[in-house]
Every structure is written in C-alpha cells, then in structure tokens.
PDB file of C-alpha atoms in Angstrom:
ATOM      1  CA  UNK A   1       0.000   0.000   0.000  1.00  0.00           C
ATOM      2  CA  UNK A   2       2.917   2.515   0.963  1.00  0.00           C
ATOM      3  CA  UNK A   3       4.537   1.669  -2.683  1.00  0.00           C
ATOM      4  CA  UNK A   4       1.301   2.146  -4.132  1.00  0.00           C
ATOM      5  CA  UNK A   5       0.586   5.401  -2.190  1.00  0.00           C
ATOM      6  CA  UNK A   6       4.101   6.873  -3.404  1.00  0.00           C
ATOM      7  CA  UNK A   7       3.578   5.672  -7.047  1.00  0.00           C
ATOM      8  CA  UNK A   8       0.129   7.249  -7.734  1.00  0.00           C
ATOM      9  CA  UNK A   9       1.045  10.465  -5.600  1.00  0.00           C
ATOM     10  CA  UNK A  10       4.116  11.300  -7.249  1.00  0.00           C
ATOM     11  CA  UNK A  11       2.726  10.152 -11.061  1.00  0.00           C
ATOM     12  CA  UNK A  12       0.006  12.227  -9.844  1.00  0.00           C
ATOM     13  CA  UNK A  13       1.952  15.071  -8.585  1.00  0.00           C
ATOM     14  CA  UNK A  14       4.263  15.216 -11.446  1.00  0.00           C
ATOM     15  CA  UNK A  15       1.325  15.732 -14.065  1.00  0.00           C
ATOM     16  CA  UNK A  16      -0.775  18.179 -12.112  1.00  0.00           C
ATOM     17  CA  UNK A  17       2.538  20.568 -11.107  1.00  0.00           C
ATOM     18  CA  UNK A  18       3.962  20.598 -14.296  1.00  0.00           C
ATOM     19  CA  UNK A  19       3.146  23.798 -15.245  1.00  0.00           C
ATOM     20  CA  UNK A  20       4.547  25.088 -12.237  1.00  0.00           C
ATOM     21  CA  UNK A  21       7.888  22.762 -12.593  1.00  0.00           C
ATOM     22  CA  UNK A  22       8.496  24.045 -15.798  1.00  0.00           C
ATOM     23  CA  UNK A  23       7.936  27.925 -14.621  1.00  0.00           C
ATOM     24  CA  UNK A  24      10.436  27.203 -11.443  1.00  0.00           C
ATOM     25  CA  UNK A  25      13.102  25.866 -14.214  1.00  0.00           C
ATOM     26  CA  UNK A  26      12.709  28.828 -16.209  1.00  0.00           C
ATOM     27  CA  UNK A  27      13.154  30.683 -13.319  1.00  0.00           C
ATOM     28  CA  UNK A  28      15.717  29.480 -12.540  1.00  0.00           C
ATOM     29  CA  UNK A  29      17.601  28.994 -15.871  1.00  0.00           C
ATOM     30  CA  UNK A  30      16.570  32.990 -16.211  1.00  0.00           C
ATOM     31  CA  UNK A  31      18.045  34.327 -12.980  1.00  0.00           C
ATOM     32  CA  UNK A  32      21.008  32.178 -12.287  1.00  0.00           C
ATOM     33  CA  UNK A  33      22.119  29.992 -15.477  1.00  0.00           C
ATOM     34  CA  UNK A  34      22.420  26.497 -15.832  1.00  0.00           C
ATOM     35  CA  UNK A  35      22.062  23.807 -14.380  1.00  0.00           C
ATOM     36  CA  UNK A  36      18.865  24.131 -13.203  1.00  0.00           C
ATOM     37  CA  UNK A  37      19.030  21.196 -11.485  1.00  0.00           C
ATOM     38  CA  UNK A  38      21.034  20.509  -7.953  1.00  0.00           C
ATOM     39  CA  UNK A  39      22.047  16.512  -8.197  1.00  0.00           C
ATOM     40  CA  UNK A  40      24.108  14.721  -4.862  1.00  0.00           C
ATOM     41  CA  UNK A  41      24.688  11.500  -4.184  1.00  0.00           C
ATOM     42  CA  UNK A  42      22.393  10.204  -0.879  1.00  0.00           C
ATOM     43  CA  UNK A  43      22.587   7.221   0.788  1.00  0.00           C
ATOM     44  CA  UNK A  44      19.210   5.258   0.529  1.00  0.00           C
ATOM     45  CA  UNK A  45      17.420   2.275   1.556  1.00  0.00           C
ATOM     46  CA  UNK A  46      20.308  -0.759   2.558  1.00  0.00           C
ATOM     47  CA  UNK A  47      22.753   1.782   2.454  1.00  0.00           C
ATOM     48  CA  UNK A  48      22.757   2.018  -1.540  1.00  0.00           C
ATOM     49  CA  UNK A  49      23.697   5.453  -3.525  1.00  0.00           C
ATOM     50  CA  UNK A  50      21.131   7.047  -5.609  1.00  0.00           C
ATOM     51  CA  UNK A  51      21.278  10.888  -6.962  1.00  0.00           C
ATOM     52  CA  UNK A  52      19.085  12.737  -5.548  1.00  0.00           C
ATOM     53  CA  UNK A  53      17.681  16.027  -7.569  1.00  0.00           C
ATOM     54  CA  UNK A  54      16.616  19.541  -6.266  1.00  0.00           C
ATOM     55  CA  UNK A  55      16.303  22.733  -8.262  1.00  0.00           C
ATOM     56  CA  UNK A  56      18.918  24.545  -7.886  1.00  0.00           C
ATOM     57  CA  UNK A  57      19.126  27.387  -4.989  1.00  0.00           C
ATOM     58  CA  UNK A  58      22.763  28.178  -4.731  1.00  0.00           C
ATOM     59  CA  UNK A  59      25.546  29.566  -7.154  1.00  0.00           C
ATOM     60  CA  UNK A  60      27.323  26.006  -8.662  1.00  0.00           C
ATOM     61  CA  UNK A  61      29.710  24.671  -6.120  1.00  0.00           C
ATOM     62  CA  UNK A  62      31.049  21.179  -7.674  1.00  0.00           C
ATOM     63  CA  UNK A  63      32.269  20.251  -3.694  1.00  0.00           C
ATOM     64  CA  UNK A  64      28.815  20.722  -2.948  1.00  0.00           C
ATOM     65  CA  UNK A  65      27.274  17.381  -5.398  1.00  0.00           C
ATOM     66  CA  UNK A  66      29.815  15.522  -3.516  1.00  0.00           C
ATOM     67  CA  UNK A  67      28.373  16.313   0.053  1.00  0.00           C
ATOM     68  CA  UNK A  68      30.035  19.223   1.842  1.00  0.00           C
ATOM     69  CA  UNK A  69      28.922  20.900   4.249  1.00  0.00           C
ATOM     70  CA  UNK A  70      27.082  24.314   3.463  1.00  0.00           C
ATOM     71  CA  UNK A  71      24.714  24.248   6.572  1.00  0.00           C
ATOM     72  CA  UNK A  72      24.507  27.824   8.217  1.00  0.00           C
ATOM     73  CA  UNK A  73      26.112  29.241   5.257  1.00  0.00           C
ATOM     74  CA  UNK A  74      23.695  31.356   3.065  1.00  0.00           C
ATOM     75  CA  UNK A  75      26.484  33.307   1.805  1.00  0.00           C
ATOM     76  CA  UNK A  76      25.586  31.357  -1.983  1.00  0.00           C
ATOM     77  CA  UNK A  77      22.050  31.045  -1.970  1.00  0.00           C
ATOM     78  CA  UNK A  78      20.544  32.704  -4.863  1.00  0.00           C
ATOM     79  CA  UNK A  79      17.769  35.310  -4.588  1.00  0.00           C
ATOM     80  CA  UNK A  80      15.214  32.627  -6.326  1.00  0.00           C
ATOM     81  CA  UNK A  81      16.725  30.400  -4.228  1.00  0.00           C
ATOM     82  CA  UNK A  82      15.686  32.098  -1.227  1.00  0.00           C
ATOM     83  CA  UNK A  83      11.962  31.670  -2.204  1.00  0.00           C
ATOM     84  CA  UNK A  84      12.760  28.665  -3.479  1.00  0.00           C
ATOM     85  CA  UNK A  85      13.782  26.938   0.038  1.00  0.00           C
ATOM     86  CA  UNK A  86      10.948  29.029   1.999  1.00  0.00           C
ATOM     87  CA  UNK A  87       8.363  27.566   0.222  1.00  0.00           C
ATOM     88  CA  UNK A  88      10.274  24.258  -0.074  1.00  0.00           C
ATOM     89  CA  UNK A  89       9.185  24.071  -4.039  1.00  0.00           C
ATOM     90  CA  UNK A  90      13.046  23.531  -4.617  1.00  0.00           C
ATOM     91  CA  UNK A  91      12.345  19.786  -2.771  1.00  0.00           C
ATOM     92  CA  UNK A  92       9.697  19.079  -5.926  1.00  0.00           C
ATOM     93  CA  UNK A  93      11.857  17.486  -8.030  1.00  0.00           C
ATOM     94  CA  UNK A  94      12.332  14.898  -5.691  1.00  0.00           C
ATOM     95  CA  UNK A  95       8.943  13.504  -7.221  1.00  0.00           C
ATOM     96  CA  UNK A  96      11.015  11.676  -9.589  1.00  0.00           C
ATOM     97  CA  UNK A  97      13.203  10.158  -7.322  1.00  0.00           C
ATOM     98  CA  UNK A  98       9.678   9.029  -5.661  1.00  0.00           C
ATOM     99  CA  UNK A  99       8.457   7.626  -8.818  1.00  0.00           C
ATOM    100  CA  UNK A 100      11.654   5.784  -9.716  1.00  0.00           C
ATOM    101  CA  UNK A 101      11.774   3.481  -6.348  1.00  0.00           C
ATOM    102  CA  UNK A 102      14.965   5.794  -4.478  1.00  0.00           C
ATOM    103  CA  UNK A 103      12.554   7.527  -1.817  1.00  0.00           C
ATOM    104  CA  UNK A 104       8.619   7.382  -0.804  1.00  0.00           C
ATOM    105  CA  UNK A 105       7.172  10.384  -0.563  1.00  0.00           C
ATOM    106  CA  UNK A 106       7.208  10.019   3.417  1.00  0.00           C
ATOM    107  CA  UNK A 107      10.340   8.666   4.952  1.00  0.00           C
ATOM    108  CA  UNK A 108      13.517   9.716   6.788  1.00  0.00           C
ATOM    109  CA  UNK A 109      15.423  12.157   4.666  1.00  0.00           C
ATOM    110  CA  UNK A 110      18.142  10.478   2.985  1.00  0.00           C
ATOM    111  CA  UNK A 111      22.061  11.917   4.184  1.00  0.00           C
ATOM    112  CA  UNK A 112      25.008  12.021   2.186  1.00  0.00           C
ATOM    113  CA  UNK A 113      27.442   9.200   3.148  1.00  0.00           C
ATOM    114  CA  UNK A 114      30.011  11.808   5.217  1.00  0.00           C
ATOM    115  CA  UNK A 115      26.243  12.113   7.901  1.00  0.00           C
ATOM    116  CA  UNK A 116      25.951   8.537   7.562  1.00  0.00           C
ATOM    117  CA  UNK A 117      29.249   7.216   8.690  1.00  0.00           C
ATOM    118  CA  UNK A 118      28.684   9.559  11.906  1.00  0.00           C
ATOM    119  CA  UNK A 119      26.473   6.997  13.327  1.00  0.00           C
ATOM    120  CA  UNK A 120      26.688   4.221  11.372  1.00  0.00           C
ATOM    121  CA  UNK A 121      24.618   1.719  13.623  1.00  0.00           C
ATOM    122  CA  UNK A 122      21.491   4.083  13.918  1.00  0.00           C
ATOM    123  CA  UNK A 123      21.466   4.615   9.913  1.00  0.00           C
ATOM    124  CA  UNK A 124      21.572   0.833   9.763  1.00  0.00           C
ATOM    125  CA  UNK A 125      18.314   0.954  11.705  1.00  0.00           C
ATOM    126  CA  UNK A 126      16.792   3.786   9.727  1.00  0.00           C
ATOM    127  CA  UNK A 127      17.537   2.714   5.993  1.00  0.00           C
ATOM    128  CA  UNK A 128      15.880  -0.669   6.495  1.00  0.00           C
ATOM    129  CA  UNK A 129      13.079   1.913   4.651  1.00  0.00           C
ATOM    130  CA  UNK A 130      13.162   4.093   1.608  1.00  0.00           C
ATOM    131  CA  UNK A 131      14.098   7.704   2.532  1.00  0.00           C
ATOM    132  CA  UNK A 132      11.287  10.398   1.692  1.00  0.00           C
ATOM    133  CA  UNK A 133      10.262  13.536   0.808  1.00  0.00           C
ATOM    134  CA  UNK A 134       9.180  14.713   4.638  1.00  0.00           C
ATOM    135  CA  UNK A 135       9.388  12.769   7.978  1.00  0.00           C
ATOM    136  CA  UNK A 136       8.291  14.364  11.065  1.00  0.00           C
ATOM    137  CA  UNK A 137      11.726  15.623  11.382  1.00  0.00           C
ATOM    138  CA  UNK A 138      11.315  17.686   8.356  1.00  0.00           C
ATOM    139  CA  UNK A 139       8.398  19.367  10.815  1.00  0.00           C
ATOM    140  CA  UNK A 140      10.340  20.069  14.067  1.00  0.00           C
ATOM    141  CA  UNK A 141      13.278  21.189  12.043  1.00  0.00           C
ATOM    142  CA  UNK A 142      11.663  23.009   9.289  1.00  0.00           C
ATOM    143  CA  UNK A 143      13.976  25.890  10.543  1.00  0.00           C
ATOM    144  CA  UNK A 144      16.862  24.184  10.466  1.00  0.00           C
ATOM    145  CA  UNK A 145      19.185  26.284   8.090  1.00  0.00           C
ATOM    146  CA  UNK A 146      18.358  29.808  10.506  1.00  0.00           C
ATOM    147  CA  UNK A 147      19.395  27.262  14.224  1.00  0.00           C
ATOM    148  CA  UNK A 148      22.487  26.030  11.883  1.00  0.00           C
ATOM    149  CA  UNK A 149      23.059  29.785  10.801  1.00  0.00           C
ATOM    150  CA  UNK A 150      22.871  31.018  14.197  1.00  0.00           C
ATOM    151  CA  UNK A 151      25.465  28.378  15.996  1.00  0.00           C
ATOM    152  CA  UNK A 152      28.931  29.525  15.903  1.00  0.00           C
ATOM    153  CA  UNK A 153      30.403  26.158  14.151  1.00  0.00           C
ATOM    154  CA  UNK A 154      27.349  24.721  12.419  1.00  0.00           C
ATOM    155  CA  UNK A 155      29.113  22.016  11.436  1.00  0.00           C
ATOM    156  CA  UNK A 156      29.566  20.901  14.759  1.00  0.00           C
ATOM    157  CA  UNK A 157      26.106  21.982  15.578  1.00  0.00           C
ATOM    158  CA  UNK A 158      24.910  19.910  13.217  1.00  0.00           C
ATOM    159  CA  UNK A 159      27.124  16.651  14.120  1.00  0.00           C
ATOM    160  CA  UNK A 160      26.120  16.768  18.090  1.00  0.00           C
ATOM    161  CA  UNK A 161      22.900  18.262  18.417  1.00  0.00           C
ATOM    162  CA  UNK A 162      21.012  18.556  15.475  1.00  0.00           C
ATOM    163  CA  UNK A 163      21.436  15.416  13.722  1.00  0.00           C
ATOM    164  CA  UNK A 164      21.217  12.847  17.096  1.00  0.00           C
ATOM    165  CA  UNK A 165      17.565  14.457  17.200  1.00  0.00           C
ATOM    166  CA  UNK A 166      16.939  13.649  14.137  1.00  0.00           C
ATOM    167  CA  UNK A 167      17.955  10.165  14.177  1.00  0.00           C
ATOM    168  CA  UNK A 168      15.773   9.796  17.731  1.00  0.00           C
ATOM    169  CA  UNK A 169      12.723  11.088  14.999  1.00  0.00           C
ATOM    170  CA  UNK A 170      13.938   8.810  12.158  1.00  0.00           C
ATOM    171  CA  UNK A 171      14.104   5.858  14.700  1.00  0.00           C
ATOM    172  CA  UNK A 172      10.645   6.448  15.979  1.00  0.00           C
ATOM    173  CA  UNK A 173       9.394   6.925  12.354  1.00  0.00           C
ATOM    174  CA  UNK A 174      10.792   3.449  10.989  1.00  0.00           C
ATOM    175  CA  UNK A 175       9.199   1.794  14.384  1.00  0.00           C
ATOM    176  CA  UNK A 176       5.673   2.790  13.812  1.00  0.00           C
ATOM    177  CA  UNK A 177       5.133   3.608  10.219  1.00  0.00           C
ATOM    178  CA  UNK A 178       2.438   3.140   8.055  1.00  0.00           C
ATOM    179  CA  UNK A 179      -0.210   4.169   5.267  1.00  0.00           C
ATOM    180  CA  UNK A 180      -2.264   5.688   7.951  1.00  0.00           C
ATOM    181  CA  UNK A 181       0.508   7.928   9.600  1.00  0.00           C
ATOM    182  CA  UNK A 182       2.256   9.086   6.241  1.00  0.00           C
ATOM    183  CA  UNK A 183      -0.714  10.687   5.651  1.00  0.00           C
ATOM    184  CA  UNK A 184      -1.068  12.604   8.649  1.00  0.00           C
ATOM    185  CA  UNK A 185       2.810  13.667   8.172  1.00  0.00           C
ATOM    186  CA  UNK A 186       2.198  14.910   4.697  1.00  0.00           C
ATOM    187  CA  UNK A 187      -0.938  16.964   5.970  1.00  0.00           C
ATOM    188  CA  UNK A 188       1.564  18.502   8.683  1.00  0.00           C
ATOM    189  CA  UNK A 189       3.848  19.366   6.257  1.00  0.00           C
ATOM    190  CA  UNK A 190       1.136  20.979   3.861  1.00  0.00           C
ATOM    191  CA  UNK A 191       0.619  23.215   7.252  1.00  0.00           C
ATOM    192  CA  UNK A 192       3.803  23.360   8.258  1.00  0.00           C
ATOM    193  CA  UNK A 193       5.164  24.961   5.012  1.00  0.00           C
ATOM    194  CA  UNK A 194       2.107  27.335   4.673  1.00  0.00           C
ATOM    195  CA  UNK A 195       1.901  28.576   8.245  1.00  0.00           C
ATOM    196  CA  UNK A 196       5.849  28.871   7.923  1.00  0.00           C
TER     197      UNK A 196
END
C-alpha cells in the first residue's frame, strides 16, 4: 500500500505541477544559469547510492554534489533560491526520485554518506526503509538552516545536536510507520510549510 501510495502520488503530482515545474526551471535557468538542477549522491534504503535532484538554490559549487557541508552558510544562496527553500518548491523534483523506487514520498530524509558514517549503527536501523520527501523531522526542524546559521560552528552543531535528534525522529518513524501515519505527516507538512 505505501509503494502504491508513493507511485500514484508522485505520477500524480508530477502531471498536475507541471506547469509550475516548468515555470520554477525557467526561473531558474533565467536568474542564475544552468544547471537548473542541484544533483548529490544520498545514501538510501540498505545503504545504496542514488542521486538525488533539487532545483537549484545556490551559485554552482562542484564540492557541494559531492556532500560538503554548506549548513549555516547562506552566503551562496541565490535570490530565487531564497523563495525557493521558503516555500520548499526547490524539494519538488524529488517527485522523480519518488516515482523511480529511491525515496517514498514520506520517509527519513536520505544523508550524504560523510552524515551517515557519523552513526553508522542508527542509519543501519533507519535505511531498512526508503528515505522520503518529509518525515516528522522535516516538521520540528523546518527551521533548520536559521538554528544552523545562528550556531557559531554549524558544522559541529549539526554533528552533536542537530542530527542525534533527528535520528531519535527517524528511529521512531521506521518503528511505527504506516499508510495511515504518512498521511497525517504529509498533511503537517502541507501546514507546516504554509503557516511557515
């Protein structure tokens, strides 16, 4: 049923936002260049690799596709981009990563491996499912980048604080998940993002 859910939703969601996909590439090819696409390597369900793609919010940092650490740092992020990650429409490309079998539209968010390796045995626990799209993580922390921004070595902030609380969320998530739940989580979200 959860495969199911995630096939028809993101089929679904990738026909009816087209328009607006297309508009938010042009937008983005317009005000910043190519590519209009952000693609990194995330570590997915059994620990396997998969690209994951977001439009593009920042000026093009190779580093950055191969997982460094811009947390906190919003010293690159284009003005598009800015609306771009308020709204979280730059996360809507995902849809196809969703549709291809790499995430579910509700899951824990996938890492890249350098997050991964920080706690090996608890990502173990957590990619027994497909990442997603939003988790209730995504809620609590859906002010993540301004706490990161704020810390004075967000990197650090990010290794000891933030990301052990999101692994206790993850955890929880992968214990009692199910058709039911994901679709309270993505109605929180919906809320979440609009009452933002």
């Amino acid at each position: 049923m959860k495969r199911l859910l995630d096939v028809v939703g993101a089929a679904a969601g990738l026909l009816l936002l087209s328009p607006l996909l297309l508009g938010l590439a042009l937008l983005v090819r317009v005000t910043s260049g190519a590519p209009v696409l952000f693609r990194q390597v995330r570590v997915g369900r059994g620990g396997r690799d998969f690209t994951l793609y977001k439009f593009r919010s920042m000026t093009v940092c190779r580093a950055a596709e191969r997982g460094t650490f811009d947390a906190g740092r919003s010293a690159r992020v284009t003005p598009v981009g800015r609306l771009l990650r308020r709204t979280k429409l730059d996360e809507l490309p995902q849809l196809w990563n969703v549709l291809r079998g790499d995430m579910s539209l509700v899951g824990p968010r996938p890492e890249v491996r350098k997050w991964v390796e920080a706690y090996p045995e608890r990502w173990a626990r957590v990619l027994a499912v497909r990442p997603g799209l939003t988790d209730p993580a995504s809620i609590v922390y859906r002010r993540e980048e301004e706490l990161l921004a704020a810390a004075t070595d967000p990197e650090r902030a990010y290794r000891e604080d933030v990301l052990p609380a999101k692994l206790d969320l993850y955890e929880a998530y992968v214990r009692a998940h199910g058709v039911g739940r994901d679709l309270v989580i993505l109605w929180k979200t919906v809320g979440a993002v609009v009452w933002r």
